[in-house]
PDB file of C-alpha atoms in Angstrom:
ATOM      1  CA  UNK A   5     -15.343 -13.076 -17.559  1.00  0.00           C
ATOM      2  CA  UNK A   6     -12.713 -11.931 -20.053  1.00  0.00           C
ATOM      3  CA  UNK A   7     -13.070  -8.199 -20.699  1.00  0.00           C
ATOM      4  CA  UNK A   8     -10.613  -8.212 -23.589  1.00  0.00           C
ATOM      5  CA  UNK A   9     -10.482  -4.451 -24.036  1.00  0.00           C
ATOM      6  CA  UNK A  10     -14.175  -3.802 -23.408  1.00  0.00           C
ATOM      7  CA  UNK A  11     -16.046  -2.046 -20.604  1.00  0.00           C
ATOM      8  CA  UNK A  12     -18.323  -3.753 -18.107  1.00  0.00           C
ATOM      9  CA  UNK A  13     -20.918  -1.183 -16.989  1.00  0.00           C
ATOM     10  CA  UNK A  14     -22.361  -1.983 -13.573  1.00  0.00           C
ATOM     11  CA  UNK A  15     -25.600  -0.404 -12.409  1.00  0.00           C
ATOM     12  CA  UNK A  16     -25.983  -2.555  -9.292  1.00  0.00           C
ATOM     13  CA  UNK A  17     -23.457  -4.952  -7.660  1.00  0.00           C
ATOM     14  CA  UNK A  18     -20.886  -7.608  -8.505  1.00  0.00           C
ATOM     15  CA  UNK A  19     -20.967 -10.794  -6.441  1.00  0.00           C
ATOM     16  CA  UNK A  20     -18.148 -13.246  -7.142  1.00  0.00           C
ATOM     17  CA  UNK A  21     -18.533 -15.926  -4.481  1.00  0.00           C
ATOM     18  CA  UNK A  22     -18.039 -19.096  -6.493  1.00  0.00           C
ATOM     19  CA  UNK A  23     -14.390 -18.805  -7.530  1.00  0.00           C
ATOM     20  CA  UNK A  24     -14.969 -17.025 -10.835  1.00  0.00           C
ATOM     21  CA  UNK A  25     -12.555 -14.492 -12.321  1.00  0.00           C
ATOM     22  CA  UNK A  26     -12.708 -11.109 -14.033  1.00  0.00           C
ATOM     23  CA  UNK A  27      -9.748 -10.862 -16.396  1.00  0.00           C
ATOM     24  CA  UNK A  28      -8.499  -7.809 -18.264  1.00  0.00           C
ATOM     25  CA  UNK A  29      -6.704 -10.119 -20.726  1.00  0.00           C
ATOM     26  CA  UNK A  30      -3.544  -7.962 -20.449  1.00  0.00           C
ATOM     27  CA  UNK A  31      -5.432  -5.138 -22.168  1.00  0.00           C
ATOM     28  CA  UNK A  32      -5.391  -1.877 -20.207  1.00  0.00           C
ATOM     29  CA  UNK A  33      -8.467  -0.548 -22.013  1.00  0.00           C
ATOM     30  CA  UNK A  34     -10.497  -3.230 -20.221  1.00  0.00           C
ATOM     31  CA  UNK A  35     -12.445  -1.578 -17.448  1.00  0.00           C
ATOM     32  CA  UNK A  36     -15.329  -1.649 -15.009  1.00  0.00           C
ATOM     33  CA  UNK A  37     -17.484   1.472 -14.890  1.00  0.00           C
ATOM     34  CA  UNK A  38     -19.704   1.816 -11.828  1.00  0.00           C
ATOM     35  CA  UNK A  39     -22.489   3.978 -13.274  1.00  0.00           C
ATOM     36  CA  UNK A  40     -25.475   3.110 -11.104  1.00  0.00           C
ATOM     37  CA  UNK A  41     -28.113   5.550  -9.908  1.00  0.00           C
ATOM     38  CA  UNK A  42     -28.532   4.000  -6.448  1.00  0.00           C
ATOM     39  CA  UNK A  43     -26.924   5.184  -3.222  1.00  0.00           C
ATOM     40  CA  UNK A  44     -24.875   2.026  -2.705  1.00  0.00           C
ATOM     41  CA  UNK A  45     -23.016  -0.340  -5.038  1.00  0.00           C
ATOM     42  CA  UNK A  46     -20.564  -3.070  -4.109  1.00  0.00           C
ATOM     43  CA  UNK A  47     -18.001  -5.635  -5.189  1.00  0.00           C
ATOM     44  CA  UNK A  48     -17.812  -8.858  -3.171  1.00  0.00           C
ATOM     45  CA  UNK A  49     -15.003 -11.232  -4.138  1.00  0.00           C
ATOM     46  CA  UNK A  50     -13.671 -14.605  -3.063  1.00  0.00           C
ATOM     47  CA  UNK A  51     -10.578 -13.329  -1.178  1.00  0.00           C
ATOM     48  CA  UNK A  52      -8.296 -15.484  -3.314  1.00  0.00           C
ATOM     49  CA  UNK A  53      -5.592 -14.122  -5.615  1.00  0.00           C
ATOM     50  CA  UNK A  54      -6.138 -13.264  -9.271  1.00  0.00           C
ATOM     51  CA  UNK A  55      -9.927 -13.060  -9.099  1.00  0.00           C
ATOM     52  CA  UNK A  56     -10.356  -9.506 -10.418  1.00  0.00           C
ATOM     53  CA  UNK A  57      -7.789  -7.994 -12.781  1.00  0.00           C
ATOM     54  CA  UNK A  58      -8.917  -4.850 -14.613  1.00  0.00           C
ATOM     55  CA  UNK A  59      -7.148  -2.270 -16.690  1.00  0.00           C
ATOM     56  CA  UNK A  60      -9.165   0.588 -15.218  1.00  0.00           C
ATOM     57  CA  UNK A  61     -12.000   1.356 -12.849  1.00  0.00           C
ATOM     58  CA  UNK A  62     -14.271   4.384 -13.188  1.00  0.00           C
ATOM     59  CA  UNK A  63     -16.702   5.491 -10.487  1.00  0.00           C
ATOM     60  CA  UNK A  64     -19.490   7.560 -12.050  1.00  0.00           C
ATOM     61  CA  UNK A  65     -22.517   7.055  -9.820  1.00  0.00           C
ATOM     62  CA  UNK A  66     -25.190   9.543 -10.864  1.00  0.00           C
ATOM     63  CA  UNK A  67     -26.641   9.639  -7.335  1.00  0.00           C
ATOM     64  CA  UNK A  68     -23.197  10.551  -5.918  1.00  0.00           C
ATOM     65  CA  UNK A  69     -23.442   7.221  -4.153  1.00  0.00           C
ATOM     66  CA  UNK A  70     -20.741   4.967  -2.738  1.00  0.00           C
ATOM     67  CA  UNK A  71     -19.076   1.955  -4.334  1.00  0.00           C
ATOM     68  CA  UNK A  72     -17.715  -0.395  -1.659  1.00  0.00           C
ATOM     69  CA  UNK A  73     -15.184  -3.162  -2.141  1.00  0.00           C
ATOM     70  CA  UNK A  74     -16.434  -5.541   0.541  1.00  0.00           C
ATOM     71  CA  UNK A  75     -13.887  -8.252  -0.128  1.00  0.00           C
ATOM     72  CA  UNK A  76     -11.329  -8.776  -2.818  1.00  0.00           C
ATOM     73  CA  UNK A  77      -8.837  -8.716  -4.226  1.00  0.00           C
ATOM     74  CA  UNK A  78      -9.286  -6.108  -6.977  1.00  0.00           C
ATOM     75  CA  UNK A  79      -6.173  -5.294  -9.023  1.00  0.00           C
ATOM     76  CA  UNK A  80      -5.940  -2.182 -11.246  1.00  0.00           C
ATOM     77  CA  UNK A  81      -3.253  -2.037 -13.943  1.00  0.00           C
ATOM     78  CA  UNK A  82      -3.964   1.351 -15.523  1.00  0.00           C
ATOM     79  CA  UNK A  83      -6.106   4.103 -13.947  1.00  0.00           C
ATOM     80  CA  UNK A  84      -8.616   4.593 -11.169  1.00  0.00           C
ATOM     81  CA  UNK A  85     -10.893   7.488 -12.136  1.00  0.00           C
ATOM     82  CA  UNK A  86     -13.425   9.223  -9.912  1.00  0.00           C
ATOM     83  CA  UNK A  87     -16.048  11.219 -11.838  1.00  0.00           C
ATOM     84  CA  UNK A  88     -18.998  11.217  -9.436  1.00  0.00           C
ATOM     85  CA  UNK A  89     -19.529   9.329  -6.195  1.00  0.00           C
ATOM     86  CA  UNK A  90     -17.188   7.765  -3.633  1.00  0.00           C
ATOM     87  CA  UNK A  91     -15.078   4.632  -3.330  1.00  0.00           C
ATOM     88  CA  UNK A  92     -14.656   2.755  -0.054  1.00  0.00           C
ATOM     89  CA  UNK A  93     -12.285  -0.138   0.568  1.00  0.00           C
ATOM     90  CA  UNK A  94     -13.781  -2.000   3.513  1.00  0.00           C
ATOM     91  CA  UNK A  95     -11.746  -3.596   6.283  1.00  0.00           C
ATOM     92  CA  UNK A  96      -9.708  -6.739   5.588  1.00  0.00           C
ATOM     93  CA  UNK A  97     -10.198  -9.062   3.740  1.00  0.00           C
ATOM     94  CA  UNK A  98     -11.140  -6.340   1.239  1.00  0.00           C
ATOM     95  CA  UNK A  99      -8.117  -5.524  -0.962  1.00  0.00           C
ATOM     96  CA  UNK A 100      -7.553  -2.905  -3.669  1.00  0.00           C
ATOM     97  CA  UNK A 101      -4.127  -2.836  -5.335  1.00  0.00           C
ATOM     98  CA  UNK A 102      -2.628  -0.391  -7.827  1.00  0.00           C
ATOM     99  CA  UNK A 103      -0.288  -2.676  -9.757  1.00  0.00           C
ATOM    100  CA  UNK A 104       3.226  -1.986 -11.053  1.00  0.00           C
ATOM    101  CA  UNK A 105       5.330  -4.047 -13.462  1.00  0.00           C
ATOM    102  CA  UNK A 106       8.327  -3.538 -15.728  1.00  0.00           C
ATOM    103  CA  UNK A 107       6.049  -1.977 -18.352  1.00  0.00           C
ATOM    104  CA  UNK A 108       3.318  -0.133 -16.435  1.00  0.00           C
ATOM    105  CA  UNK A 109       2.259   1.431 -13.149  1.00  0.00           C
ATOM    106  CA  UNK A 110      -1.329   2.118 -12.181  1.00  0.00           C
ATOM    107  CA  UNK A 111      -2.313   5.588 -11.025  1.00  0.00           C
ATOM    108  CA  UNK A 112      -5.254   7.606  -9.723  1.00  0.00           C
ATOM    109  CA  UNK A 113      -6.631  10.407 -11.882  1.00  0.00           C
ATOM    110  CA  UNK A 114      -7.377  13.815 -10.378  1.00  0.00           C
ATOM    111  CA  UNK A 115     -10.194  13.400  -7.863  1.00  0.00           C
ATOM    112  CA  UNK A 116     -13.147  15.846  -7.998  1.00  0.00           C
ATOM    113  CA  UNK A 117     -13.697  17.863  -4.834  1.00  0.00           C
ATOM    114  CA  UNK A 118     -16.983  16.106  -4.088  1.00  0.00           C
ATOM    115  CA  UNK A 119     -15.538  12.575  -4.361  1.00  0.00           C
ATOM    116  CA  UNK A 120     -13.447  10.569  -1.897  1.00  0.00           C
ATOM    117  CA  UNK A 121     -11.425   7.355  -1.733  1.00  0.00           C
ATOM    118  CA  UNK A 122     -11.273   5.872   1.755  1.00  0.00           C
ATOM    119  CA  UNK A 123      -9.875   2.699   3.253  1.00  0.00           C
ATOM    120  CA  UNK A 124      -6.562   0.879   2.950  1.00  0.00           C
ATOM    121  CA  UNK A 125      -4.984   0.578  -0.503  1.00  0.00           C
ATOM    122  CA  UNK A 126      -1.903  -1.330  -1.696  1.00  0.00           C
ATOM    123  CA  UNK A 127       0.330   0.628  -4.082  1.00  0.00           C
ATOM    124  CA  UNK A 128       3.080  -1.255  -5.890  1.00  0.00           C
ATOM    125  CA  UNK A 129       6.349   0.112  -7.263  1.00  0.00           C
ATOM    126  CA  UNK A 130       8.425  -2.070  -9.573  1.00  0.00           C
ATOM    127  CA  UNK A 131      12.196  -1.655  -9.125  1.00  0.00           C
ATOM    128  CA  UNK A 132      14.290  -2.602 -12.136  1.00  0.00           C
ATOM    129  CA  UNK A 133      17.056  -5.148 -11.630  1.00  0.00           C
ATOM    130  CA  UNK A 134      19.920  -6.368 -13.776  1.00  0.00           C
ATOM    131  CA  UNK A 135      23.438  -5.217 -14.542  1.00  0.00           C
ATOM    132  CA  UNK A 136      23.976  -1.552 -13.730  1.00  0.00           C
ATOM    133  CA  UNK A 137      20.892  -1.177 -11.516  1.00  0.00           C
ATOM    134  CA  UNK A 138      22.574  -1.587  -8.131  1.00  0.00           C
ATOM    135  CA  UNK A 139      22.549   1.830  -6.470  1.00  0.00           C
ATOM    136  CA  UNK A 140      20.522   4.548  -4.793  1.00  0.00           C
ATOM    137  CA  UNK A 141      16.836   5.238  -5.413  1.00  0.00           C
ATOM    138  CA  UNK A 142      14.988   8.418  -4.485  1.00  0.00           C
ATOM    139  CA  UNK A 143      11.384   7.725  -3.516  1.00  0.00           C
ATOM    140  CA  UNK A 144       8.424   8.972  -1.551  1.00  0.00           C
ATOM    141  CA  UNK A 145       5.159   7.384  -0.417  1.00  0.00           C
ATOM    142  CA  UNK A 146       1.757   7.417  -2.173  1.00  0.00           C
ATOM    143  CA  UNK A 147       0.033   6.478   1.110  1.00  0.00           C
ATOM    144  CA  UNK A 148       0.132   7.475   4.760  1.00  0.00           C
ATOM    145  CA  UNK A 149      -0.075   5.418   7.940  1.00  0.00           C
ATOM    146  CA  UNK A 150      -1.284   7.912  10.538  1.00  0.00           C
ATOM    147  CA  UNK A 151      -1.712  11.587  11.373  1.00  0.00           C
ATOM    148  CA  UNK A 152       0.791  13.077  13.820  1.00  0.00           C
ATOM    149  CA  UNK A 153      -0.531  16.574  14.276  1.00  0.00           C
ATOM    150  CA  UNK A 154      -0.656  18.320  11.950  1.00  0.00           C
ATOM    151  CA  UNK A 155       0.981  16.019   9.395  1.00  0.00           C
ATOM    152  CA  UNK A 156       0.014  12.790   7.700  1.00  0.00           C
ATOM    153  CA  UNK A 157       3.076  10.556   8.106  1.00  0.00           C
ATOM    154  CA  UNK A 158       4.125   7.355   6.389  1.00  0.00           C
ATOM    155  CA  UNK A 159       6.002   4.155   7.152  1.00  0.00           C
ATOM    156  CA  UNK A 160       8.830   2.671   5.091  1.00  0.00           C
ATOM    157  CA  UNK A 161       9.014  -0.602   7.029  1.00  0.00           C
ATOM    158  CA  UNK A 162       7.425  -2.405   4.064  1.00  0.00           C
ATOM    159  CA  UNK A 163      10.779  -2.181   2.268  1.00  0.00           C
ATOM    160  CA  UNK A 164      12.041  -5.033   4.441  1.00  0.00           C
ATOM    161  CA  UNK A 165       9.495  -7.336   2.801  1.00  0.00           C
ATOM    162  CA  UNK A 166      11.174  -6.945  -0.579  1.00  0.00           C
ATOM    163  CA  UNK A 167      14.794  -5.757  -0.259  1.00  0.00           C
ATOM    164  CA  UNK A 168      17.838  -6.178   1.992  1.00  0.00           C
ATOM    165  CA  UNK A 169      18.533  -3.179   4.242  1.00  0.00           C
ATOM    166  CA  UNK A 170      21.542  -2.466   6.452  1.00  0.00           C
ATOM    167  CA  UNK A 171      21.823  -0.353   9.581  1.00  0.00           C
ATOM    168  CA  UNK A 172      22.637  -0.517  13.287  1.00  0.00           C
ATOM    169  CA  UNK A 173      22.752  -3.907  15.004  1.00  0.00           C
ATOM    170  CA  UNK A 174      19.622  -3.299  17.089  1.00  0.00           C
ATOM    171  CA  UNK A 175      17.752  -1.383  14.420  1.00  0.00           C
ATOM    172  CA  UNK A 176      15.748  -4.208  12.894  1.00  0.00           C
ATOM    173  CA  UNK A 177      17.618  -4.320   9.593  1.00  0.00           C
ATOM    174  CA  UNK A 178      18.531  -7.287   7.404  1.00  0.00           C
ATOM    175  CA  UNK A 179      22.213  -6.960   8.290  1.00  0.00           C
ATOM    176  CA  UNK A 180      24.468  -4.744  10.409  1.00  0.00           C
ATOM    177  CA  UNK A 181      26.339  -2.158   8.352  1.00  0.00           C
ATOM    178  CA  UNK A 182      26.340   1.363   7.005  1.00  0.00           C
ATOM    179  CA  UNK A 183      22.862   2.922   6.703  1.00  0.00           C
ATOM    180  CA  UNK A 184      20.787   1.903   3.717  1.00  0.00           C
ATOM    181  CA  UNK A 185      18.042   4.485   4.319  1.00  0.00           C
ATOM    182  CA  UNK A 186      18.523   8.252   4.432  1.00  0.00           C
ATOM    183  CA  UNK A 187      16.436  11.359   4.943  1.00  0.00           C
ATOM    184  CA  UNK A 188      17.531  14.799   3.741  1.00  0.00           C
ATOM    185  CA  UNK A 189      17.624  17.564   6.339  1.00  0.00           C
ATOM    186  CA  UNK A 190      16.761  20.985   4.917  1.00  0.00           C
ATOM    187  CA  UNK A 191      16.956  22.652   8.347  1.00  0.00           C
ATOM    188  CA  UNK A 192      20.747  22.472   8.775  1.00  0.00           C
ATOM    189  CA  UNK A 193      23.642  24.207   7.065  1.00  0.00           C
ATOM    190  CA  UNK A 194      24.850  22.239   4.027  1.00  0.00           C
ATOM    191  CA  UNK A 195      28.048  20.312   4.646  1.00  0.00           C
ATOM    192  CA  UNK A 196      30.096  17.860   2.616  1.00  0.00           C
ATOM    193  CA  UNK A 197      32.547  16.946   5.378  1.00  0.00           C
ATOM    194  CA  UNK A 198      31.213  13.389   5.486  1.00  0.00           C
ATOM    195  CA  UNK A 199      28.126  11.803   3.991  1.00  0.00           C
ATOM    196  CA  UNK A 200      26.183  11.316   7.222  1.00  0.00           C
ATOM    197  CA  UNK A 201      27.338  14.477   9.028  1.00  0.00           C
ATOM    198  CA  UNK A 202      25.936  16.677   6.277  1.00  0.00           C
ATOM    199  CA  UNK A 203      22.345  17.009   5.162  1.00  0.00           C
ATOM    200  CA  UNK A 204      21.752  13.276   4.815  1.00  0.00           C
ATOM    201  CA  UNK A 205      20.800  11.486   8.037  1.00  0.00           C
ATOM    202  CA  UNK A 206      20.860   7.710   8.138  1.00  0.00           C
ATOM    203  CA  UNK A 207      17.927   5.875   9.680  1.00  0.00           C
ATOM    204  CA  UNK A 208      19.414   3.813  12.508  1.00  0.00           C
ATOM    205  CA  UNK A 209      16.308   2.175  13.970  1.00  0.00           C
ATOM    206  CA  UNK A 210      13.359   0.916  11.935  1.00  0.00           C
ATOM    207  CA  UNK A 211      11.807  -1.514  14.437  1.00  0.00           C
ATOM    208  CA  UNK A 212      10.208   0.825  16.959  1.00  0.00           C
ATOM    209  CA  UNK A 213       6.895  -0.296  18.441  1.00  0.00           C
ATOM    210  CA  UNK A 214       5.101   2.307  16.311  1.00  0.00           C
ATOM    211  CA  UNK A 215       5.777   1.495  12.665  1.00  0.00           C
ATOM    212  CA  UNK A 216       6.216   5.109  11.501  1.00  0.00           C
ATOM    213  CA  UNK A 217       8.669   6.184  14.250  1.00  0.00           C
ATOM    214  CA  UNK A 218      12.389   6.293  13.378  1.00  0.00           C
ATOM    215  CA  UNK A 219      15.729   7.069  15.018  1.00  0.00           C
ATOM    216  CA  UNK A 220      18.413   8.922  13.077  1.00  0.00           C
ATOM    217  CA  UNK A 221      22.222   8.628  13.170  1.00  0.00           C
ATOM    218  CA  UNK A 222      22.247   6.435  16.281  1.00  0.00           C
ATOM    219  CA  UNK A 223      20.155   8.827  18.367  1.00  0.00           C
ATOM    220  CA  UNK A 224      17.045   8.176  20.454  1.00  0.00           C
ATOM    221  CA  UNK A 225      14.849  11.040  19.217  1.00  0.00           C
ATOM    222  CA  UNK A 226      11.703   9.962  17.411  1.00  0.00           C
ATOM    223  CA  UNK A 227      11.302  11.267  13.878  1.00  0.00           C
ATOM    224  CA  UNK A 228       8.362  10.885  11.500  1.00  0.00           C
ATOM    225  CA  UNK A 229       8.299  11.278   7.718  1.00  0.00           C
ATOM    226  CA  UNK A 230       5.471  13.562   6.509  1.00  0.00           C
ATOM    227  CA  UNK A 231       3.847  12.813   3.165  1.00  0.00           C
ATOM    228  CA  UNK A 232       5.442  14.792   0.368  1.00  0.00           C
ATOM    229  CA  UNK A 233       8.903  14.270   1.851  1.00  0.00           C
ATOM    230  CA  UNK A 234      11.224  11.799   0.171  1.00  0.00           C
ATOM    231  CA  UNK A 235      13.731   9.194   1.281  1.00  0.00           C
ATOM    232  CA  UNK A 236      16.769   7.629  -0.327  1.00  0.00           C
ATOM    233  CA  UNK A 237      17.678   3.965  -0.104  1.00  0.00           C
ATOM    234  CA  UNK A 238      20.400   1.773  -1.528  1.00  0.00           C
ATOM    235  CA  UNK A 239      19.034  -0.965  -3.759  1.00  0.00           C
ATOM    236  CA  UNK A 240      20.929  -4.265  -3.637  1.00  0.00           C
ATOM    237  CA  UNK A 241      18.176  -6.258  -5.311  1.00  0.00           C
ATOM    238  CA  UNK A 242      15.228  -8.336  -4.209  1.00  0.00           C
ATOM    239  CA  UNK A 243      15.598 -10.408  -1.047  1.00  0.00           C
ATOM    240  CA  UNK A 244      16.048 -13.379  -3.389  1.00  0.00           C
ATOM    241  CA  UNK A 245      19.318 -11.861  -4.688  1.00  0.00           C
ATOM    242  CA  UNK A 246      22.270 -14.126  -3.872  1.00  0.00           C
ATOM    243  CA  UNK A 247      25.131 -12.384  -2.008  1.00  0.00           C
ATOM    244  CA  UNK A 248      23.404  -8.965  -2.051  1.00  0.00           C
ATOM    245  CA  UNK A 249      26.138  -7.300   0.044  1.00  0.00           C
ATOM    246  CA  UNK A 250      28.862  -8.004  -2.531  1.00  0.00           C
ATOM    247  CA  UNK A 251      29.384  -4.953  -4.731  1.00  0.00           C
ATOM    248  CA  UNK A 252      29.738  -7.021  -7.907  1.00  0.00           C
ATOM    249  CA  UNK A 253      26.403  -8.772  -7.411  1.00  0.00           C
ATOM    250  CA  UNK A 254      23.754  -8.171 -10.074  1.00  0.00           C
ATOM    251  CA  UNK A 255      20.504  -7.158  -8.341  1.00  0.00           C
ATOM    252  CA  UNK A 256      17.273  -9.040  -8.996  1.00  0.00           C
ATOM    253  CA  UNK A 257      14.224  -6.911  -9.831  1.00  0.00           C
ATOM    254  CA  UNK A 258      11.535  -6.610  -7.177  1.00  0.00           C
ATOM    255  CA  UNK A 259       8.172  -5.012  -6.480  1.00  0.00           C
ATOM    256  CA  UNK A 260       7.690  -2.867  -3.380  1.00  0.00           C
ATOM    257  CA  UNK A 261       4.193  -2.712  -1.862  1.00  0.00           C
ATOM    258  CA  UNK A 262       3.215   0.299   0.247  1.00  0.00           C
ATOM    259  CA  UNK A 263      -0.020  -0.093   2.198  1.00  0.00           C
ATOM    260  CA  UNK A 264      -2.086   2.693   3.740  1.00  0.00           C
ATOM    261  CA  UNK A 265      -4.500   5.526   3.044  1.00  0.00           C
ATOM    262  CA  UNK A 266      -3.995   7.203  -0.337  1.00  0.00           C
ATOM    263  CA  UNK A 267      -2.538  10.712  -0.322  1.00  0.00           C
ATOM    264  CA  UNK A 268      -5.257  12.817  -1.936  1.00  0.00           C
ATOM    265  CA  UNK A 269      -5.964  16.517  -2.264  1.00  0.00           C
ATOM    266  CA  UNK A 270      -3.412  19.193  -1.485  1.00  0.00           C
ATOM    267  CA  UNK A 271      -0.151  17.971   0.059  1.00  0.00           C
ATOM    268  CA  UNK A 272       1.790  20.737   1.806  1.00  0.00           C
ATOM    269  CA  UNK A 273       5.514  19.932   2.025  1.00  0.00           C
TER     270      UNK A 273
END
């Protein structure tokens, strides 16, 4: 089914069990609008790649019902909009991904107070490569991994799937060397004596048993990163970059994929 810039309005369910595809035809105005009046609507896919590409998805269920992605994948290239009703991403193999490329990044529009998005979501972030793009990036996380009272906290371990990271020998990094990942400490007096003795603390252990626990500056104290807080990392290119640790190397572009529960509502930093 090629949407080609048009809208598919769904009042019941979509069942795609025979290997068919829904294609947005590279047109971000292509969308699926879930506008049923029943309490439950669903998408059931084939669990193989490239079976549902849409520019946008709108949930506007007049009964304030729930749309469930039972299996996937479903890829969104423009905007996910909640008007009325709820969206649930069921347990694996259900997959919902907000896509990111060199020219676009999908997003979620403001969510009404009565609507929710629950379940695990993949959120991509394209990182530009090429000459002049080797250097630091300041980022945060659109998802969280767990709640460590009272904060929702996130993991950055997914970076290792896409880029080369350096750190302590036993820290689980791609290579031993100066820290690649840093957090900024606002609770200490500013200092510029050295880079890591000031407000920036290098992450020295990323392979703790719990994926969102980290050690800083060679210590053994567990730190978590609450949502809303940022991190800085040095980008050497995708893991396919040849000789990434040589300063003259031109980095290859890559796409990072953070997986977790979407940060929604008020985020207190």
